[in-house]
Structures are given as C-alpha cells and as structure tokens.
Amino acid sequence: MKKKKKLGRQMVQKIMVVMLLVFIVFGIIATSLLFSKVSDFAAIGFDSVAAGLQGTFEDFELRNLEVDGSDEQEALNRLQSEVDHYQDNISFVSDRLMLLTKVEEEWIYLYGMEEDKVFELGSPVEETSEDLEKAYKNQQSVGNDFSGRFFLDREPLSFYVPLETADEEVVILHTTIKTDLIWGLLAGMVSLFVLLLGIVLVTVNIVVGTVIAKEMKTMKTLVNKVEDIAQLKGDMTKRIEIHSDNEIGTMAENINELLDTVHDLMKTLRSSSDQLMKSSSAFQSLMVETEGRTQEISSAATESKNIIQGRTLAMKEMQNKIYRINDEVAGVADLSQSLRQMTKDTAKESNTGKTAMSEMKSYVHHTVDQVQDTGEKIGSLKNISKEINSIVASIKGITEQTNLIALNASIEAARAGDQGKGFAVVAGEVRKLAEESANQASSIEERISLIQNQIESTESSMGETLSTIQKEITMVEAVDQSFEGIAKSVDQVSDRVSKVYSATEEITNFSNEVNREMENLTNYFHSGDKTVDGMIEGVLEQNEKVQGLTEEVTLINRLAQKLHELLKNLKL
C-alpha cells in the first residue's frame, strides 16, 4: 500500500514552494531594476567623461591632424593625458576607454586603453558593432542592455558617446562596464536574496507549521471518526466535540449529522441482518427439504415415464396380435361360407338318393333289412361344445361315416345289378361330396388350430373341447333309412357350419370392437402420455428452479452472515 503523506506537511510544503516562487520572481525583478540603475549610473558617468573631453576637442581639428600631425601634436598629447586621467578615475568601473573615428569608411583609433593595452593613432579597429555605427550616424549616445549574451558569453556592457571636433568631425568615445563588477553585484544580490529567502522560509515554516499543527489536531479527530465509520467499528454513540467557527467546525457539525444518520442506518441494518439470518436459515432448511422432495418426484416421474413407454410397447404388440386374429377369423368365415354351400349341395344330393332308394325298395325288398341294419341313425351329436375344434371334429367324423355309408351303398347297388345303377351313381356323388367335405373340414381344422394359437395368447381358453358325440348307426336298415340318416347328418353338418359361421361373425364383430377399443385406449394412453411427459418436464424444470433458488438462498445467507460480522464491532 502506498504510504500516505500528512496534510499538514503537504500544506507547509506548498506554502514554502509559493514563497520560493514569489522570492524568485521578486529577485528577478529586483535584479533587473538594479542592473538598470547600474546601467543608468554608468551612462551618467560616461556622459560626464565625454563632457570633459568635449572641451579638449573644441580646439582640436581632426583634418589638420590627418594632414600634418605636428600642428596638432600638442592638442593630441593633451587629449591623451586627459584620457589617461579619466581612465584612472573610472578604473574601478571600466577597464576600457577609447576614441574612435571613421576615415574613408574605415574605423581607426585616435587613442585608446584596454587594461594594459594601448591603441595608438591610426590603428585599425578590428571589430565594429551596430551600436557604434548607430552612434556615429545619429550622433547620439548608445548603450547595451542586459541580455542573454551578457550571462552566457560574459560579453561586457558597451557605451558609445559621440564627440564633435573643431572642424565638425565626429569622434566616438567607446567605454565598457567591467564584467567582474556586474557579476560581483549579481552574486551579492543573489546571496542577499538567498539569505532573506532562508530567513523567511524558516519563519514561515515555524509560524505556519504551528498554526496548521493546531488545526490538524482538530482535523485528526475528524479523520479518526470518519475512519471508524469507514471500517464499521468503534462507538457510534459518541459525537465530535469541536467548537470552531471556521470550515473545520462546520465539517464537524456535518460529520455529527452524518453519524446520526449512519447510527440509525446501522441499527436498522443490524436488526435487518439478524432477521435476515434467521429467515434465510429457516428458508434454507425448507429449500433443502423441498429439493429432496423434488428429487424424489423427479425420480418417480422418470420411472413412471419408463413404465409408460413399456406399456405403450405392450399395447402396440397386443394390437398387432388382435389384427392377426381378425385376419385368421376372416379366413375361417370364408371357409365356413364355402362349407355351408357344400352341405346344402350334399343335402340336395342326399334327397335325390332318398328318392331313388324309395323306388328301389319295391324291387329289392331283401335289401331293406340290410339297409335298415345300416340305416340306423349314426346318432345325434351330443352336446356341442363352445370350442370350435369340437365342432370340426364332429364334422370330420360325420364325413367319414358318410363316406363309409356311401361305400356300403355302392356295394349294395352293385349287388342289385342293373336295378342299382342309378343308386350307385348317387352313392358315388355322395362319396365325392363326403370326401370334399372332409377336406374342407381338415382345412377348417388347420385354420381353427391357428386361431387357437392366437386366442391362447390373449385369452386363457376358448372353452373346453366339446365331448365327442358318438353315434352308432345301424347300417342293417334299408338303404332308404341310411339315406334318411345321411340327410339328417347333412342337416346337422349344415347346422353346425351355420353355427361356426355365426361364431366367426361374432368373433369378427367382437374382434373389431376390441380393436376399436384398443385404438381408443391407445389414443387415450397417448394423450395421457403427453400429459405425463408435460408433467415430467414441468417437474424437472421445477427441480432446476428449486436448485437455483436453493443456491440463491445460500448466497443470501452468506451475505447476511457477512453483514452480521461487519456490524458486530459497532457499539450502537
């Protein structure tokens, strides 16, 4: 963490920096004024020197000196003597005093001294300046101002004063101020300002530091109280006792008002956090219990969904079996219809045979006993069972007996000779019909066997097999009686076939009804499955919401505990 600075020290430092800047600006201004005064003082002094030399130049003709220097030698010597005298008088200020003039656009020395160096008459001037030309041209005094070149290059301050000779020629007096003198003045000025600055800064540091330290003591009380508020610790019942009519006093009053507000807020928060902890704990327990129950409901819903799927598959399989049963029953119905037609044809043929036998009775009386012996009724069929196999077995037995009787009839007709030919033809037709009936009965038996296999998967049994009704038919009776028995047997077969046909129709209707019920039940189950699926999805979604709500409640409980921990260090 970055180390913090004290406000009092920062204020003192800022005040001292401001004072330093003020002294620097003041020093620069004072130095400029000092140098300006020095320059003015030097200009006045140099003007007085020029005024003194001007009296000498009033008797001095420069042209005569140039033509014949001997005539003006005395005046020149006097001029040089005065220059030496003035140089001695201003040596503490200037180390250069020269007389310059312009001859044929060339600058030459009349006389000059620079420290220990002397410039004689006619010596050329090596370097000239704009100020020199300006003073010569305007015949006015020209002096340098302080500039950067003076401080950087240590260039001296030069002054150019124009003088006029008796022959109205212009001579320039060139003199300078010593650089060391100016730098000495500058060093003294800077030393004085540094000394004054040090005294002022120390005084300001002591005075301002004392005043600020007193105020900062009061400020520290405010900072400590605000720090207690920020860190949620300390005694929130105590108030700041600072009696001051400045901004610090106003700040103390505002902080006390803030303490009142924060105190009330903290009391409310503590009460709310305690209540929140209790409520969140109870709600968390309730949510944990709810989550467990929703998990149980979700598991039960998933298991129920699996059971429904298994039931749906079983219903589809059962419906497929019923469809196959319907197909087999329809086949049996078709065969029963064909068999019924055959029994009608058999009955017709048996009636024809009965008529023939009646005609033959008058001619073959001796065969009556045999016909009567064999014409006993093959017996009535006993109680017909509800099972279709029993009916088919009876049909097969009857057809076999019919075939045997027809065979016996054929034998008897053969014995009768020519008189029995018609009877033999009828007996042969009866035999063929009996054989075809037997074949049809076998087909029915096979179909019924298939039906039994299908019915056994959906019903425990279609009934007990009808007990076989055996009838002993005496074939000793007359052939007429035999054919009468055949007619009765054919009628019985026709009746049985009708019952089979009715039974198959009833089975078909029942199967169709069952099929419709199965379709309705399947649709009902399908609708129920959708409802259950929606319920399961709702339960799963509710379970997810409960889990999310449980997490939110856990988070609220943690926040309540954290708030309680923050507020427990406060005295309210």
XYZ file of C-alpha atoms in Angstrom:
572
model
C 0.000 0.000 0.000
C 1.331 3.443 -0.935
C 2.493 5.426 2.092
C 0.228 8.392 2.733
C 1.529 11.897 3.430
C 0.276 14.121 6.216
C -1.940 17.005 5.163
C -0.162 19.497 7.474
C 3.221 18.721 5.977
C 1.782 19.000 2.461
C 0.262 22.409 3.254
C 3.535 23.723 4.724
C 5.460 22.447 1.711
C 3.028 24.073 -0.713
C 3.212 27.402 1.163
C 7.020 27.259 1.121
C 7.005 26.487 -2.606
C 4.739 29.501 -3.193
C 7.045 31.713 -1.087
C 10.045 30.422 -3.028
C 8.386 31.267 -6.336
C 7.444 34.717 -5.042
C 11.044 35.393 -3.932
C 12.402 34.162 -7.250
C 10.095 36.482 -9.179
C 10.882 39.339 -6.803
C 14.616 38.629 -7.119
C 14.444 38.661 -10.895
C 12.557 41.966 -10.859
C 14.917 43.497 -8.277
C 17.988 42.321 -10.197
C 16.616 43.799 -13.403
C 15.993 47.104 -11.634
C 19.474 47.021 -10.090
C 21.178 46.388 -13.404
C 19.029 49.071 -14.985
C 20.167 51.555 -12.322
C 23.774 50.445 -12.713
C 23.489 50.976 -16.446
C 21.940 54.433 -15.923
C 24.625 55.331 -13.368
C 27.368 54.221 -15.745
C 25.781 56.165 -18.598
C 25.737 59.317 -16.457
C 29.370 58.811 -15.502
C 30.434 58.179 -19.058
C 28.491 61.241 -20.216
C 30.436 63.360 -17.693
C 33.685 61.945 -19.062
C 32.520 62.747 -22.577
C 31.621 66.302 -21.494
C 35.097 66.785 -20.071
C 36.752 65.519 -23.257
C 34.457 67.662 -25.397
C 36.240 70.809 -24.125
C 39.522 69.448 -25.415
C 38.026 68.581 -28.811
C 36.804 72.178 -29.269
C 40.403 73.194 -30.019
C 41.185 70.013 -31.923
C 40.904 69.815 -35.682
C 40.948 66.267 -36.982
C 41.692 67.284 -40.575
C 44.846 69.116 -39.639
C 45.960 66.079 -37.668
C 45.494 63.937 -40.691
C 47.414 66.402 -42.971
C 50.155 67.419 -40.667
C 50.113 65.752 -37.301
C 52.785 68.087 -35.859
C 50.458 71.114 -35.747
C 48.003 69.232 -33.599
C 50.555 67.231 -31.620
C 50.200 69.384 -28.551
C 46.411 69.066 -28.618
C 46.723 65.306 -29.154
C 49.102 64.962 -26.222
C 46.741 66.940 -24.060
C 43.860 64.684 -25.231
C 45.825 61.535 -24.415
C 46.712 62.916 -20.989
C 43.062 63.594 -20.225
C 42.079 60.111 -21.435
C 44.683 58.586 -19.102
C 43.383 60.737 -16.279
C 39.774 59.722 -16.845
C 40.788 56.084 -17.195
C 42.421 56.200 -13.781
C 39.302 57.775 -12.294
C 36.879 55.171 -13.693
C 39.173 52.159 -13.482
C 37.023 50.590 -10.743
C 34.067 50.660 -13.156
C 35.623 50.297 -16.581
C 38.837 48.848 -17.954
C 38.348 50.248 -21.470
C 38.334 53.881 -22.745
C 38.853 54.510 -26.477
C 38.456 57.274 -29.052
C 37.374 56.057 -32.499
C 36.763 57.872 -35.741
C 35.935 56.985 -39.293
C 38.314 57.856 -42.111
C 37.382 56.935 -45.644
C 34.769 54.489 -44.371
C 37.336 52.770 -42.146
C 37.340 52.905 -38.374
C 40.620 53.809 -36.720
C 41.821 54.594 -33.212
C 42.717 58.147 -32.180
C 43.815 56.819 -28.861
C 42.661 54.056 -26.552
C 43.427 51.963 -23.484
C 42.142 48.468 -22.632
C 43.570 47.235 -19.343
C 47.351 47.331 -20.051
C 46.996 47.555 -23.845
C 47.324 50.963 -25.615
C 45.952 51.725 -29.110
C 47.918 54.473 -30.910
C 46.724 56.932 -33.522
C 45.771 55.289 -36.831
C 45.449 51.723 -35.534
C 42.543 50.000 -37.346
C 39.530 48.801 -35.403
C 39.231 45.035 -35.855
C 35.623 44.604 -34.728
C 32.760 47.046 -35.022
C 29.132 46.839 -33.925
C 25.765 48.148 -34.945
C 25.662 50.369 -31.851
C 28.923 52.023 -32.981
C 27.510 52.735 -36.423
C 24.260 53.942 -34.888
C 26.008 56.383 -32.534
C 28.173 57.711 -35.391
C 25.255 58.141 -37.733
C 22.735 59.640 -35.285
C 25.338 61.420 -33.129
C 23.554 60.177 -30.009
C 24.762 58.091 -27.108
C 24.072 54.357 -27.422
C 24.458 51.716 -24.676
C 23.898 47.940 -24.401
C 21.133 46.463 -22.276
C 21.464 43.284 -20.226
C 20.751 40.252 -22.437
C 21.385 36.541 -22.657
C 24.741 37.152 -24.328
C 25.940 39.018 -21.233
C 25.187 35.983 -18.995
C 26.118 33.242 -21.473
C 29.144 34.726 -23.278
C 30.177 37.127 -20.478
C 30.055 39.927 -23.039
C 30.648 43.345 -21.400
C 28.200 46.258 -21.498
C 29.428 48.818 -24.050
C 28.601 52.534 -24.297
C 29.183 54.731 -27.359
C 29.197 58.558 -26.869
C 29.661 60.869 -29.923
C 32.057 63.905 -29.654
C 32.468 66.737 -32.159
C 35.833 68.319 -33.059
C 36.510 71.940 -34.016
C 36.266 71.013 -37.679
C 32.886 69.303 -37.020
C 34.200 65.781 -37.354
C 32.628 63.036 -35.202
C 34.722 61.058 -32.736
C 33.151 58.170 -30.783
C 34.052 57.623 -27.142
C 33.833 53.849 -26.511
C 33.888 52.562 -22.958
C 32.585 49.472 -21.073
C 31.496 48.351 -17.618
C 33.648 45.643 -16.079
C 32.066 42.183 -16.308
C 33.541 41.160 -12.956
C 31.899 44.175 -11.332
C 28.498 43.208 -12.685
C 28.923 39.576 -11.704
C 30.009 40.665 -8.237
C 26.884 42.762 -7.876
C 24.823 39.829 -9.135
C 26.459 37.420 -6.679
C 25.869 39.842 -3.816
C 22.273 40.295 -4.834
C 21.708 36.539 -5.098
C 23.380 35.923 -1.729
C 21.216 38.588 -0.135
C 18.066 37.091 -1.629
C 19.058 33.569 -0.605
C 19.690 34.760 2.950
C 16.381 36.605 3.070
C 14.624 33.610 1.499
C 16.076 31.235 4.085
C 15.030 33.517 6.941
C 11.521 33.927 5.512
C 11.085 30.207 4.807
C 12.232 29.206 8.287
C 9.938 31.810 9.825
C 7.012 30.734 7.641
C 7.715 27.077 8.415
C 7.645 27.721 12.145
C 4.614 30.025 12.155
C 2.542 28.173 9.578
C 3.569 24.779 10.982
C 2.393 25.812 14.449
C -0.946 27.105 13.148
C -1.509 24.130 10.871
C -0.476 21.647 13.584
C -3.159 23.076 15.843
C -5.763 22.813 13.117
C -4.525 19.352 12.053
C -5.005 18.100 15.607
C -8.636 19.001 15.217
C -8.664 17.528 11.709
C -7.145 14.274 13.044
C -10.139 13.884 15.340
C -12.411 14.162 12.309
C -10.270 11.712 10.311
C -10.292 9.123 13.113
C -14.062 9.333 13.404
C -14.555 9.035 9.646
C -12.126 6.088 9.630
C -14.245 4.344 12.293
C -17.298 4.875 10.092
C -15.480 3.584 7.016
C -14.248 0.450 8.834
C -17.575 -0.107 10.676
C -16.035 -0.170 14.133
C -15.879 1.985 17.220
C -18.526 3.691 19.318
C -21.271 5.085 17.127
C -22.960 6.794 20.120
C -20.184 9.354 20.693
C -20.117 12.624 18.784
C -17.296 15.000 17.817
C -16.914 17.924 20.232
C -15.221 20.694 18.229
C -16.273 24.288 18.789
C -14.937 26.352 15.919
C -16.440 28.985 13.659
C -14.387 28.025 10.589
C -14.822 25.311 7.955
C -13.493 22.628 10.323
C -16.246 23.416 12.810
C -18.807 23.222 10.003
C -17.293 19.903 8.902
C -17.522 18.577 12.470
C -21.217 19.511 12.635
C -21.836 17.827 9.262
C -19.969 14.692 10.378
C -22.051 14.588 13.585
C -25.195 14.766 11.449
C -23.715 12.011 9.280
C -23.042 9.968 12.436
C -26.683 10.357 13.467
C -27.814 9.116 10.056
C -25.253 6.296 9.967
C -26.125 5.305 13.548
C -29.806 4.950 12.672
C -28.885 3.136 9.462
C -26.552 0.726 11.276
C -29.213 -0.068 13.881
C -31.684 -0.789 11.103
C -29.103 -2.862 9.249
C -28.211 -4.874 12.346
C -31.860 -5.602 13.074
C -32.487 -6.446 9.435
C -29.372 -8.629 9.212
C -30.390 -10.604 12.309
C -33.878 -11.121 10.929
C -32.428 -11.940 7.514
C -30.110 -14.561 9.032
C -32.995 -16.223 10.851
C -35.268 -16.126 7.811
C -32.574 -17.278 5.393
C -31.557 -20.150 7.710
C -35.154 -21.334 8.018
C -35.753 -20.849 4.324
C -32.520 -22.676 3.532
C -33.632 -25.683 5.595
C -37.019 -25.591 3.881
C -35.379 -25.378 0.460
C -33.109 -28.331 1.261
C -36.180 -30.370 2.225
C -38.035 -29.148 -0.873
C -35.077 -30.027 -3.053
C -35.074 -33.571 -1.612
C -38.789 -33.959 -2.291
C -38.474 -32.595 -5.804
C -35.659 -35.074 -6.393
C -37.974 -37.891 -5.260
C -40.754 -36.573 -7.507
C -38.312 -36.308 -10.386
C -37.139 -39.900 -9.860
C -40.739 -41.136 -9.634
C -41.691 -39.177 -12.756
C -38.741 -40.643 -14.649
C -39.675 -44.163 -13.511
C -43.312 -43.519 -14.479
C -42.176 -42.385 -17.886
C -40.239 -45.630 -18.361
C -43.292 -47.671 -17.288
C -45.498 -45.730 -19.716
C -43.068 -46.423 -22.536
C -43.127 -50.167 -21.688
C -46.920 -50.147 -21.537
C -47.107 -48.393 -24.906
C -44.931 -51.067 -26.480
C -47.086 -53.818 -24.916
C -50.264 -52.160 -26.203
C -48.824 -51.969 -29.706
C -47.842 -55.651 -29.576
C -51.320 -56.658 -28.315
C -52.962 -54.597 -31.040
C -50.826 -56.311 -33.669
C -51.900 -59.731 -32.316
C -55.560 -58.710 -32.478
C -55.072 -57.638 -36.088
C -53.633 -61.067 -36.883
C -56.565 -62.791 -35.088
C -59.001 -60.725 -37.172
C -57.255 -61.861 -40.323
C -57.447 -65.541 -39.283
C -61.115 -65.239 -38.233
C -61.930 -63.660 -41.595
C -60.293 -66.670 -43.268
C -62.345 -69.080 -41.149
C -65.516 -67.178 -42.040
C -64.755 -67.542 -45.736
C -64.128 -71.293 -45.358
C -67.321 -71.679 -43.290
C -69.305 -69.954 -46.021
C -67.887 -72.369 -48.609
C -68.587 -75.368 -46.372
C -72.158 -74.248 -45.818
C -72.743 -74.163 -49.532
C -71.250 -77.646 -49.801
C -73.564 -79.004 -47.097
C -76.540 -77.581 -48.993
C -75.384 -79.391 -52.112
C -74.858 -82.588 -50.074
C -78.394 -82.328 -48.652
C -79.772 -81.913 -52.138
C -77.917 -84.971 -53.356
C -78.988 -86.988 -50.311
C -82.641 -86.128 -51.024
C -82.138 -87.349 -54.564
C -80.650 -90.572 -53.196
C -83.547 -90.940 -50.784
C -85.986 -90.722 -53.695
C -84.021 -93.365 -55.591
C -83.920 -95.593 -52.526
C -87.704 -95.316 -52.172
C -88.137 -96.501 -55.754
C -85.616 -99.296 -55.201
C -87.391 -100.554 -52.030
C -90.175 -102.063 -54.103
C -87.777 -104.092 -56.186
C -85.136 -105.079 -53.682
C -87.007 -105.921 -50.522
C -84.403 -108.270 -49.272
C -82.000 -105.408 -49.043
C -84.318 -103.446 -46.767
C -83.175 -105.300 -43.696
C -79.569 -104.689 -44.583
C -80.376 -101.048 -45.319
C -82.301 -100.877 -42.054
C -79.338 -102.574 -40.329
C -77.033 -99.989 -41.810
C -79.667 -97.194 -41.819
C -79.583 -96.652 -38.163
C -79.046 -93.210 -37.445
C -75.457 -92.528 -36.930
C -76.756 -90.909 -33.814
C -77.394 -87.469 -32.866
C -74.460 -85.379 -31.968
C -74.063 -84.882 -28.290
C -73.788 -81.609 -26.574
C -71.861 -79.257 -28.834
C -69.017 -77.623 -27.019
C -68.339 -73.985 -27.247
C -64.949 -74.764 -28.656
C -64.668 -74.704 -32.431
C -62.277 -77.746 -32.511
C -65.061 -79.988 -31.176
C -67.399 -78.867 -33.946
C -64.761 -79.530 -36.606
C -64.024 -82.994 -35.145
C -67.719 -83.817 -35.306
C -67.843 -82.658 -38.925
C -64.880 -84.877 -39.783
C -66.487 -87.871 -38.033
C -69.746 -87.338 -39.860
C -67.979 -87.008 -43.217
C -66.070 -90.230 -42.566
C -69.298 -92.056 -41.664
C -70.963 -90.576 -44.739
C -68.130 -91.840 -46.900
C -68.414 -95.312 -45.344
C -72.168 -95.390 -45.840
C -71.759 -94.252 -49.432
C -69.251 -97.040 -49.920
C -71.684 -99.586 -48.465
C -74.442 -98.156 -50.626
C -72.250 -98.568 -53.683
C -71.602 -102.175 -52.717
C -75.310 -102.799 -52.270
C -76.054 -101.120 -55.576
C -73.504 -103.339 -57.252
C -75.213 -106.377 -55.773
C -78.524 -105.151 -57.103
C -77.195 -105.239 -60.583
C -78.864 -103.183 -63.265
C -81.557 -102.095 -60.899
C -78.928 -100.497 -58.617
C -77.003 -98.493 -61.248
C -78.839 -95.283 -60.505
C -78.309 -95.814 -56.836
C -74.565 -96.457 -57.440
C -74.238 -93.131 -59.268
C -75.925 -91.310 -56.411
C -73.780 -93.136 -53.864
C -70.644 -92.144 -55.804
C -71.667 -88.488 -55.831
C -72.382 -88.675 -52.122
C -68.981 -90.228 -51.544
C -67.254 -87.452 -53.509
C -69.125 -84.796 -51.577
C -68.186 -86.550 -48.326
C -64.521 -86.608 -49.299
C -64.605 -82.936 -50.294
C -66.398 -82.135 -47.017
C -63.647 -84.000 -45.156
C -61.001 -81.962 -46.963
C -62.813 -78.744 -46.171
C -63.186 -79.877 -42.548
C -59.413 -80.513 -42.430
C -58.784 -77.008 -43.772
C -61.155 -75.639 -41.151
C -59.326 -77.669 -38.509
C -55.995 -76.186 -39.588
C -57.417 -72.657 -39.551
C -59.045 -73.211 -36.172
C -55.739 -74.549 -34.882
C -54.110 -71.273 -35.941
C -56.973 -69.375 -34.304
C -56.465 -71.356 -31.092
C -52.768 -70.452 -31.063
C -53.626 -66.769 -31.432
C -56.551 -66.829 -28.963
C -54.485 -68.658 -26.341
C -52.048 -65.616 -26.214
C -54.929 -63.223 -25.328
C -57.439 -65.463 -23.534
C -56.821 -68.363 -21.259
C -59.012 -70.635 -23.332
C -61.943 -70.533 -25.742
C -63.692 -73.258 -23.741
C -63.317 -76.893 -23.166
C -63.329 -79.173 -26.140
C -66.839 -80.419 -26.813
C -67.101 -84.029 -25.850
C -67.225 -86.252 -28.842
C -70.730 -87.429 -29.667
C -70.553 -90.878 -30.984
C -73.471 -92.426 -32.634
C -73.708 -95.978 -33.694
C -75.761 -96.088 -36.847
C -77.061 -99.430 -37.759
C -76.399 -99.948 -41.445
C -78.580 -103.003 -41.442
C -81.697 -100.938 -42.087
C -82.863 -100.237 -45.514
C -80.813 -98.011 -47.715
C -83.725 -95.548 -47.508
C -83.233 -95.318 -43.760
C -79.463 -94.987 -44.359
C -80.050 -92.090 -46.724
C -82.505 -90.603 -44.262
C -79.718 -90.749 -41.684
C -77.386 -89.192 -44.261
C -79.901 -86.408 -44.805
C -80.191 -85.834 -41.084
C -76.393 -85.895 -40.753
C -76.088 -83.412 -43.603
C -78.668 -81.216 -41.893
C -76.694 -81.454 -38.693
C -73.476 -80.601 -40.560
C -75.242 -77.645 -42.162
C -76.479 -76.543 -38.771
C -73.014 -76.891 -37.276
C -71.467 -74.995 -40.183
C -74.038 -72.237 -39.668
C -73.094 -72.106 -36.008
C -69.406 -71.939 -36.969
C -70.176 -69.155 -39.426
C -72.224 -67.301 -36.785
C -69.465 -67.842 -34.260
C -66.865 -66.496 -36.662
C -69.042 -63.474 -37.394
C -69.496 -62.917 -33.666
C -65.754 -63.327 -33.147
C -65.112 -60.920 -36.016
C -67.506 -58.352 -34.569
C -66.036 -58.834 -31.117
C -62.509 -58.543 -32.521
C -63.450 -55.387 -34.392
C -64.980 -53.988 -31.215
C -61.884 -54.954 -29.273
C -59.734 -53.397 -31.976
C -61.719 -50.153 -31.778
C -61.469 -50.195 -28.007
C -57.738 -50.830 -28.285
C -57.394 -47.901 -30.678
C -59.402 -45.678 -28.321
C -57.355 -46.927 -25.391
C -54.153 -46.325 -27.342
C -55.275 -42.784 -28.172
C -56.246 -42.244 -24.545
C -52.889 -43.578 -23.377
C -51.127 -41.451 -25.995
C -52.919 -38.332 -24.743
C -52.134 -39.371 -21.183
C -48.507 -39.924 -22.141
C -48.312 -36.381 -23.481
C -49.818 -35.070 -20.261
C -47.407 -37.152 -18.181
C -44.476 -36.037 -20.347
C -45.508 -32.425 -19.832
C -45.849 -33.063 -16.112
C -42.409 -34.714 -16.015
C -40.853 -31.817 -17.914
C -42.573 -29.398 -15.516
C -41.280 -31.384 -12.534
C -37.738 -31.421 -13.942
C -37.918 -27.695 -14.702
C -39.309 -27.036 -11.243
C -36.491 -29.120 -9.794
C -33.929 -26.995 -11.621
C -35.634 -23.809 -10.375
C -35.657 -25.168 -6.833
C -31.948 -25.961 -7.086
C -31.256 -22.447 -8.407
C -33.412 -20.951 -5.654
C -31.509 -23.025 -3.092
C -28.241 -21.566 -4.346
C -29.689 -18.033 -4.150
C -30.883 -18.654 -0.597
C -27.424 -19.971 0.335
C -25.874 -16.811 -1.139
C -28.318 -14.608 0.788
C -27.445 -16.483 3.977
C -23.739 -15.881 3.370
C -24.352 -12.186 2.718
C -26.405 -11.944 5.912
C -23.597 -13.603 7.901
C -21.036 -11.263 6.326
C -23.188 -8.225 7.171
C -23.554 -9.508 10.725
C -19.769 -9.880 11.020
C -19.272 -6.313 9.753
C -21.739 -4.823 12.230
C -20.789 -6.779 15.347
C -17.795 -4.460 16.081
C -20.040 -1.377 16.247
C -21.399 -0.085 19.504
C -24.943 1.037 18.776
